[in-house]
mmCIF file of C-alpha atoms in Angstrom:
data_model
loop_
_atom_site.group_PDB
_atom_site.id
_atom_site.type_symbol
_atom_site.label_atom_id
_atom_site.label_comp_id
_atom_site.label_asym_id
_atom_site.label_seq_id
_atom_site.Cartn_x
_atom_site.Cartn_y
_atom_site.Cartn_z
ATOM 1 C CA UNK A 1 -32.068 82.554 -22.201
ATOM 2 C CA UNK A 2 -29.739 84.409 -20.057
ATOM 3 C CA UNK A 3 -30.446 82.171 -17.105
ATOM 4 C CA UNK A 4 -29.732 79.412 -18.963
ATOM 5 C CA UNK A 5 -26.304 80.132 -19.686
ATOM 6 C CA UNK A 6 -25.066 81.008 -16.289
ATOM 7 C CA UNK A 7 -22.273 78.362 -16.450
ATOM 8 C CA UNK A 8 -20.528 79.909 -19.150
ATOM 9 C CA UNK A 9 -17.777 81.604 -17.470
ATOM 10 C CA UNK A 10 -17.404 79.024 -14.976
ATOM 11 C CA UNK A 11 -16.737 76.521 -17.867
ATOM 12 C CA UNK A 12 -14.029 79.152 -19.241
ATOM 13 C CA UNK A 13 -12.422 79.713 -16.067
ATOM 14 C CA UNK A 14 -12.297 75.774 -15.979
ATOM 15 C CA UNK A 15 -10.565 75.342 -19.616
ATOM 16 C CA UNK A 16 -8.089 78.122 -18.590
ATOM 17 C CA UNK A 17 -6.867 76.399 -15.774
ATOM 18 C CA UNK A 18 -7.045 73.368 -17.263
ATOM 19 C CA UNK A 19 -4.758 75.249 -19.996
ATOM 20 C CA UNK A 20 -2.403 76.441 -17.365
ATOM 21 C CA UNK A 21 -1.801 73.247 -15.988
ATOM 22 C CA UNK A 22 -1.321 71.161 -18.891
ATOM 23 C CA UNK A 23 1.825 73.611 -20.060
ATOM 24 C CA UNK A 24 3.082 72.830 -16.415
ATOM 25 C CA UNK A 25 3.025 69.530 -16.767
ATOM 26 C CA UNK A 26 4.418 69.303 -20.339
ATOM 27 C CA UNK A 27 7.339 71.389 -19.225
ATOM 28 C CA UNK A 28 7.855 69.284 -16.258
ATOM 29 C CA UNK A 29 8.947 70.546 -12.772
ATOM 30 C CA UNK A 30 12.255 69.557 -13.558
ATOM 31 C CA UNK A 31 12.570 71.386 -17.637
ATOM 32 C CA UNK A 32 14.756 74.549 -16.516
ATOM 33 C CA UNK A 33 15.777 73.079 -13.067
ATOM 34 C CA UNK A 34 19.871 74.749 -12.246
ATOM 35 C CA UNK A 35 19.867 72.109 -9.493
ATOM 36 C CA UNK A 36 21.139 72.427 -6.070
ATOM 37 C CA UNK A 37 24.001 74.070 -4.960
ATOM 38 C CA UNK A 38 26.767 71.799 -3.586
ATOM 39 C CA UNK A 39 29.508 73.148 -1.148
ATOM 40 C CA UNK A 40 32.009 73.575 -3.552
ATOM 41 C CA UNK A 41 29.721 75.806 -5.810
ATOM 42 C CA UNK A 42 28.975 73.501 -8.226
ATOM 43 C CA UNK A 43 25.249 72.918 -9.092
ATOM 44 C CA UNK A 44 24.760 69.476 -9.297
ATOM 45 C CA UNK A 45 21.258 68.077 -11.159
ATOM 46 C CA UNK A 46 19.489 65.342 -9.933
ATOM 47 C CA UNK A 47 19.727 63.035 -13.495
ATOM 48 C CA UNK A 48 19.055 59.860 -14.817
ATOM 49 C CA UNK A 49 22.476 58.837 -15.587
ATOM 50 C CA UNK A 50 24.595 59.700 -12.952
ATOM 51 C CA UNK A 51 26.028 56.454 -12.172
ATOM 52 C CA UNK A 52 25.406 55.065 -15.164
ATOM 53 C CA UNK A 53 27.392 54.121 -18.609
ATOM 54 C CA UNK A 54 27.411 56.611 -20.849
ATOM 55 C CA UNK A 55 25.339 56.287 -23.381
ATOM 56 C CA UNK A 56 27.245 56.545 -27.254
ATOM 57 C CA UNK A 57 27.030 59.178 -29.219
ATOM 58 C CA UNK A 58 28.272 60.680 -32.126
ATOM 59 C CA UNK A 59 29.679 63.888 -33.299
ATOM 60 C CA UNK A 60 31.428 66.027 -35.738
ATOM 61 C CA UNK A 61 34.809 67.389 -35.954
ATOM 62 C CA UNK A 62 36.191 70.525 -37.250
ATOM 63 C CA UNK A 63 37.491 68.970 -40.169
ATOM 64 C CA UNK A 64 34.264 67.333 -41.555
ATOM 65 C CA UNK A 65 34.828 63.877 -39.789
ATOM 66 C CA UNK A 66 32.260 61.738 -37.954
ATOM 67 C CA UNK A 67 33.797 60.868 -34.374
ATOM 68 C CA UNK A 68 31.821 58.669 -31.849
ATOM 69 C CA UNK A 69 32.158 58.968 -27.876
ATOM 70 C CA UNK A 70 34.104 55.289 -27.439
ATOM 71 C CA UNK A 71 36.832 56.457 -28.920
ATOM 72 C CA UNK A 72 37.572 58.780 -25.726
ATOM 73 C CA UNK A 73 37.147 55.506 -23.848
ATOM 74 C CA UNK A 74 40.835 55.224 -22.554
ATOM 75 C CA UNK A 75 40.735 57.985 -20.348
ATOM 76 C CA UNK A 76 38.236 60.061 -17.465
ATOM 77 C CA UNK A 77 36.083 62.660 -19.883
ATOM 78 C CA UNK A 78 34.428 66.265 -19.393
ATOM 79 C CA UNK A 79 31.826 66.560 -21.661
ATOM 80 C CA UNK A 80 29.851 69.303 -22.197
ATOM 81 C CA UNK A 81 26.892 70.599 -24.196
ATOM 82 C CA UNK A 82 27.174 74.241 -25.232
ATOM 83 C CA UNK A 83 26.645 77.105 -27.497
ATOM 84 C CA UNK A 84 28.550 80.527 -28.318
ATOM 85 C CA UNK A 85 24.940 82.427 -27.770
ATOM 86 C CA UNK A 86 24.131 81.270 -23.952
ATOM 87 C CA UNK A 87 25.614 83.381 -21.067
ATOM 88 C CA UNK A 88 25.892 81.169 -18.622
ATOM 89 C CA UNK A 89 28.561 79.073 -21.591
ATOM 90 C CA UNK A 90 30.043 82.223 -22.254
ATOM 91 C CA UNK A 91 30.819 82.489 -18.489
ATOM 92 C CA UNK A 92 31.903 79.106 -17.733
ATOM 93 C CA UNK A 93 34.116 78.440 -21.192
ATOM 94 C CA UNK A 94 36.953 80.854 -19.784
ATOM 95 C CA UNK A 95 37.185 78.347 -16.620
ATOM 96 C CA UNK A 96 37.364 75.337 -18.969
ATOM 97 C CA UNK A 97 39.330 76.693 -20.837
ATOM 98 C CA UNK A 98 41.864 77.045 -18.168
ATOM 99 C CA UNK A 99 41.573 73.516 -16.521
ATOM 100 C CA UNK A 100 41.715 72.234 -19.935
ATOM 101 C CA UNK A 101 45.276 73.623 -19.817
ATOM 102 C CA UNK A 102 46.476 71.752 -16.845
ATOM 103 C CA UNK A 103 44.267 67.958 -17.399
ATOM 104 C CA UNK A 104 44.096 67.651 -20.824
ATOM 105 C CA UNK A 105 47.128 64.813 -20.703
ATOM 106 C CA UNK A 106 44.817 63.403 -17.838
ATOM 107 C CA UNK A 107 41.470 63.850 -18.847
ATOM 108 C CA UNK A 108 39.088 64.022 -22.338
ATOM 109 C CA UNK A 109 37.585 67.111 -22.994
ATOM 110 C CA UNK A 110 34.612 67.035 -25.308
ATOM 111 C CA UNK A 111 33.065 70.033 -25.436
ATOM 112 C CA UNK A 112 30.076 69.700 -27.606
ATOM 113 C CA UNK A 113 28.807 72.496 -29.310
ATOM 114 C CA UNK A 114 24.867 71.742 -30.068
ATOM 115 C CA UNK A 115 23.752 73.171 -33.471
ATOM 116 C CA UNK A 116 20.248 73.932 -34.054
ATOM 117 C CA UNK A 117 21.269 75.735 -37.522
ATOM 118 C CA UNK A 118 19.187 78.633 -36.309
ATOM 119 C CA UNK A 119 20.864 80.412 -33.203
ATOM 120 C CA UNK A 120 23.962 78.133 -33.072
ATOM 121 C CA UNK A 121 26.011 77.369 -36.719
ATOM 122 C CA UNK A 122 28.994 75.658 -37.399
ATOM 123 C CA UNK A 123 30.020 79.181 -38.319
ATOM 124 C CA UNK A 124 29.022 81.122 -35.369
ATOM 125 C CA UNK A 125 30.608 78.185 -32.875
ATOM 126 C CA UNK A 126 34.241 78.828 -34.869
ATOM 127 C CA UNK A 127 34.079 82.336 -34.963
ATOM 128 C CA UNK A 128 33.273 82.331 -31.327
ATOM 129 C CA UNK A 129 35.784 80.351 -30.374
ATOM 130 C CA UNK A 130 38.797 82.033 -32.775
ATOM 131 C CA UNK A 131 37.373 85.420 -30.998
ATOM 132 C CA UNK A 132 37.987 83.853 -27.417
ATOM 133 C CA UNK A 133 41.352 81.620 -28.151
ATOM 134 C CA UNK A 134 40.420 78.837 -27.038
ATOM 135 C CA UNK A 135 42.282 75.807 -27.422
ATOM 136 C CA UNK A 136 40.324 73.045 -26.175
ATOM 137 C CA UNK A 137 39.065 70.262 -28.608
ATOM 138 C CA UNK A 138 34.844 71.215 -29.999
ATOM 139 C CA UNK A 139 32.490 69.094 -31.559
ATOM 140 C CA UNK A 140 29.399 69.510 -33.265
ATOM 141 C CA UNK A 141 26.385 68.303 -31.700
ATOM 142 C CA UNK A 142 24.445 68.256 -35.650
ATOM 143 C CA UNK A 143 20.523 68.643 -34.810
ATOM 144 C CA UNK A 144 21.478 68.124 -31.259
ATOM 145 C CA UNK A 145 21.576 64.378 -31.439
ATOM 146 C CA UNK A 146 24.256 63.674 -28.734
ATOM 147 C CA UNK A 147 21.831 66.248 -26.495
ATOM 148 C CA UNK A 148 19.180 64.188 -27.126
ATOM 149 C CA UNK A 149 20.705 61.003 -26.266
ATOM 150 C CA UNK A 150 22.860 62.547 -22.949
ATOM 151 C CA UNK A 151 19.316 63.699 -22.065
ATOM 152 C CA UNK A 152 20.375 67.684 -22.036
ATOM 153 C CA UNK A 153 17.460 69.505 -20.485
ATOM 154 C CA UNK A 154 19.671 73.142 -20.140
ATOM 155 C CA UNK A 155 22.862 74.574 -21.305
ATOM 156 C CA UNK A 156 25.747 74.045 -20.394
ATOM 157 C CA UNK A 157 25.787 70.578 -19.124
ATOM 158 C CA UNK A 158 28.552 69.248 -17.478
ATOM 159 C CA UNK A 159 29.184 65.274 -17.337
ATOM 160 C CA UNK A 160 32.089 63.814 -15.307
ATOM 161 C CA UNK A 161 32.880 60.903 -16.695
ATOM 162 C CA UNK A 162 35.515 58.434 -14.929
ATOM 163 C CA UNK A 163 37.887 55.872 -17.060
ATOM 164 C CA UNK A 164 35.405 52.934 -17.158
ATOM 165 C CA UNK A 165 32.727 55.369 -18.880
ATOM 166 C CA UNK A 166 30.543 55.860 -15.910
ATOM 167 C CA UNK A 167 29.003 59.121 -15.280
ATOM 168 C CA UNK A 168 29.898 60.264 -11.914
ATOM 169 C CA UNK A 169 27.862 63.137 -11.735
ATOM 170 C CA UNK A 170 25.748 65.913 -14.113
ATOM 171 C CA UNK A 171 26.281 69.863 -13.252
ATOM 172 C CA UNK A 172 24.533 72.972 -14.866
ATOM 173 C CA UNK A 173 27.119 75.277 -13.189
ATOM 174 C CA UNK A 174 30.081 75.298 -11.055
ATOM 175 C CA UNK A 175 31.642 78.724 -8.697
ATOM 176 C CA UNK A 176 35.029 78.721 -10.821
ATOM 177 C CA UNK A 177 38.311 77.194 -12.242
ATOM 178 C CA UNK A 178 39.353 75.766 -8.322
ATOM 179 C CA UNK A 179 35.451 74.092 -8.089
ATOM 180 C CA UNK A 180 35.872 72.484 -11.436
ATOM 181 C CA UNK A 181 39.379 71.160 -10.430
ATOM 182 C CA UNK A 182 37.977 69.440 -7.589
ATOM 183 C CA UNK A 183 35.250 67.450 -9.114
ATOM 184 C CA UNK A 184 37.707 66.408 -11.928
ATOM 185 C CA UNK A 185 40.330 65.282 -8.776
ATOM 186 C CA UNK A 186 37.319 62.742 -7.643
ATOM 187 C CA UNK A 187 37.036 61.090 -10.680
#
C-alpha cells in the first residue's frame, strides 16, 4: 500500500506551486509596481492612459455636493488619489501643498481622497487635513469609484493632466516641491 502511494508528495509539491503561482499572477507583475525613476526624481508608471482623455469621474465635496471631473475642464489639472493613513501621502501632501500655493490660478488641483469607510473616513480625511493646514481643494473618492475608473493600482497617484483633458503622464512619487514644479511647467 505504501508503494502505491509514492506520488503523494510529489502531487503536493505540485498544487503548492501551482498555489504560488496563481497569487503571482492574480497580483500581476505590475500590482505594487513604484515605476521607474526619471531624472528629475519623479517615478513615472508605465499606464494605460497616459496620453489618453481622461476618463469622467465623479466625486464628493466637503459640503455634501456631487462634483464630476468636466467641470475642471477649462484649465491643466493635478489629480491625485490619496489617503491621510499612507506614508508615502503623508510625505508628498506637504510638497503639494506648497505648489498648490503658487499654480492654483494656473492649474486644477483635485486631490482625491479615496474612502474605503474602513481605514480612510470622511472624518479621518478632515481631521487630517485641519491637523496639517492645508489649503488645497479635497474630494471624496466614495467606495473608491474615481480609483477604479482612473485605474489606481497604488497610493498616491499623480495624473498630469493638460487643458484639453489629456493625461500627460501617471507618477507614484516625485524627489520634492522643485520636481513637481517641473512636470506641471510641461504641461
Amino acid at each position: 500500500m505504501l508503494k502505491e502511494k509514492w506520488w503523494l508528495p510529489f502531487l503536493t509539491v505540485g498544487v503548492i506551486l501551482v498555489a504560488i503561482f496563481a497569487l503571482f499572477y492574480i497580483a500581476g507583475p505590475n500590482r505594487y509596481n513604484k515605476g521607474s525613476t526619471q531624472k528629475d526624481g519623479s517615478s513615472a508608471v508605465e499606464h494605460e492612459l497616459t496620453g489618453q482623455q481622461l476618463p469622467e469621474f465623479e466625486m464628493v465635496d466637503q459640503a455634501g455636493y456631487q462634483k464630476k471631473s468636466t467641470e475642471f475642464y477649462n484649465k491643466p489639472m493635478l489629480v491625485v488619489e490619496w489617503a491621510s493613513w499612507c506614508p508615502d501621502c503623508q510625505k508628498q501632501l506637504p510638497e503639494i501643498q506648497k505648489v498648490y500655493e503658487k499654480y492654483k490660478g494656473n492649474i486644477h488641483f483635485v486631490m482625491l481622497d479615496m474612502l474605503d469607510s474602513k481605514r480612510e473616513t470622511k472624518e479621518r480625511a478632515d481631521q487630517y487635513i485641519s491637523e496639517k493646514d492645508y489649503t488645497f481643494p479635497y474630494y471624496y473618492d466614495t467606495d473608491e469609484r474615481a480609483a477604479d475608473i482612473l485605474h489606481v493600482q497604488s497610493i498616491p497617484t499623480i495624473y498630469l493632466v493638460d487643458k484639453n483633458q489629456k493625461v500627460k503622464k501617471v507618477m507614484t512619487d516625485f524627489h520634492d516641491e522643485a520636481a513637481l514644479e517641473k512636470q506641471l511647467e510641461e504641461i
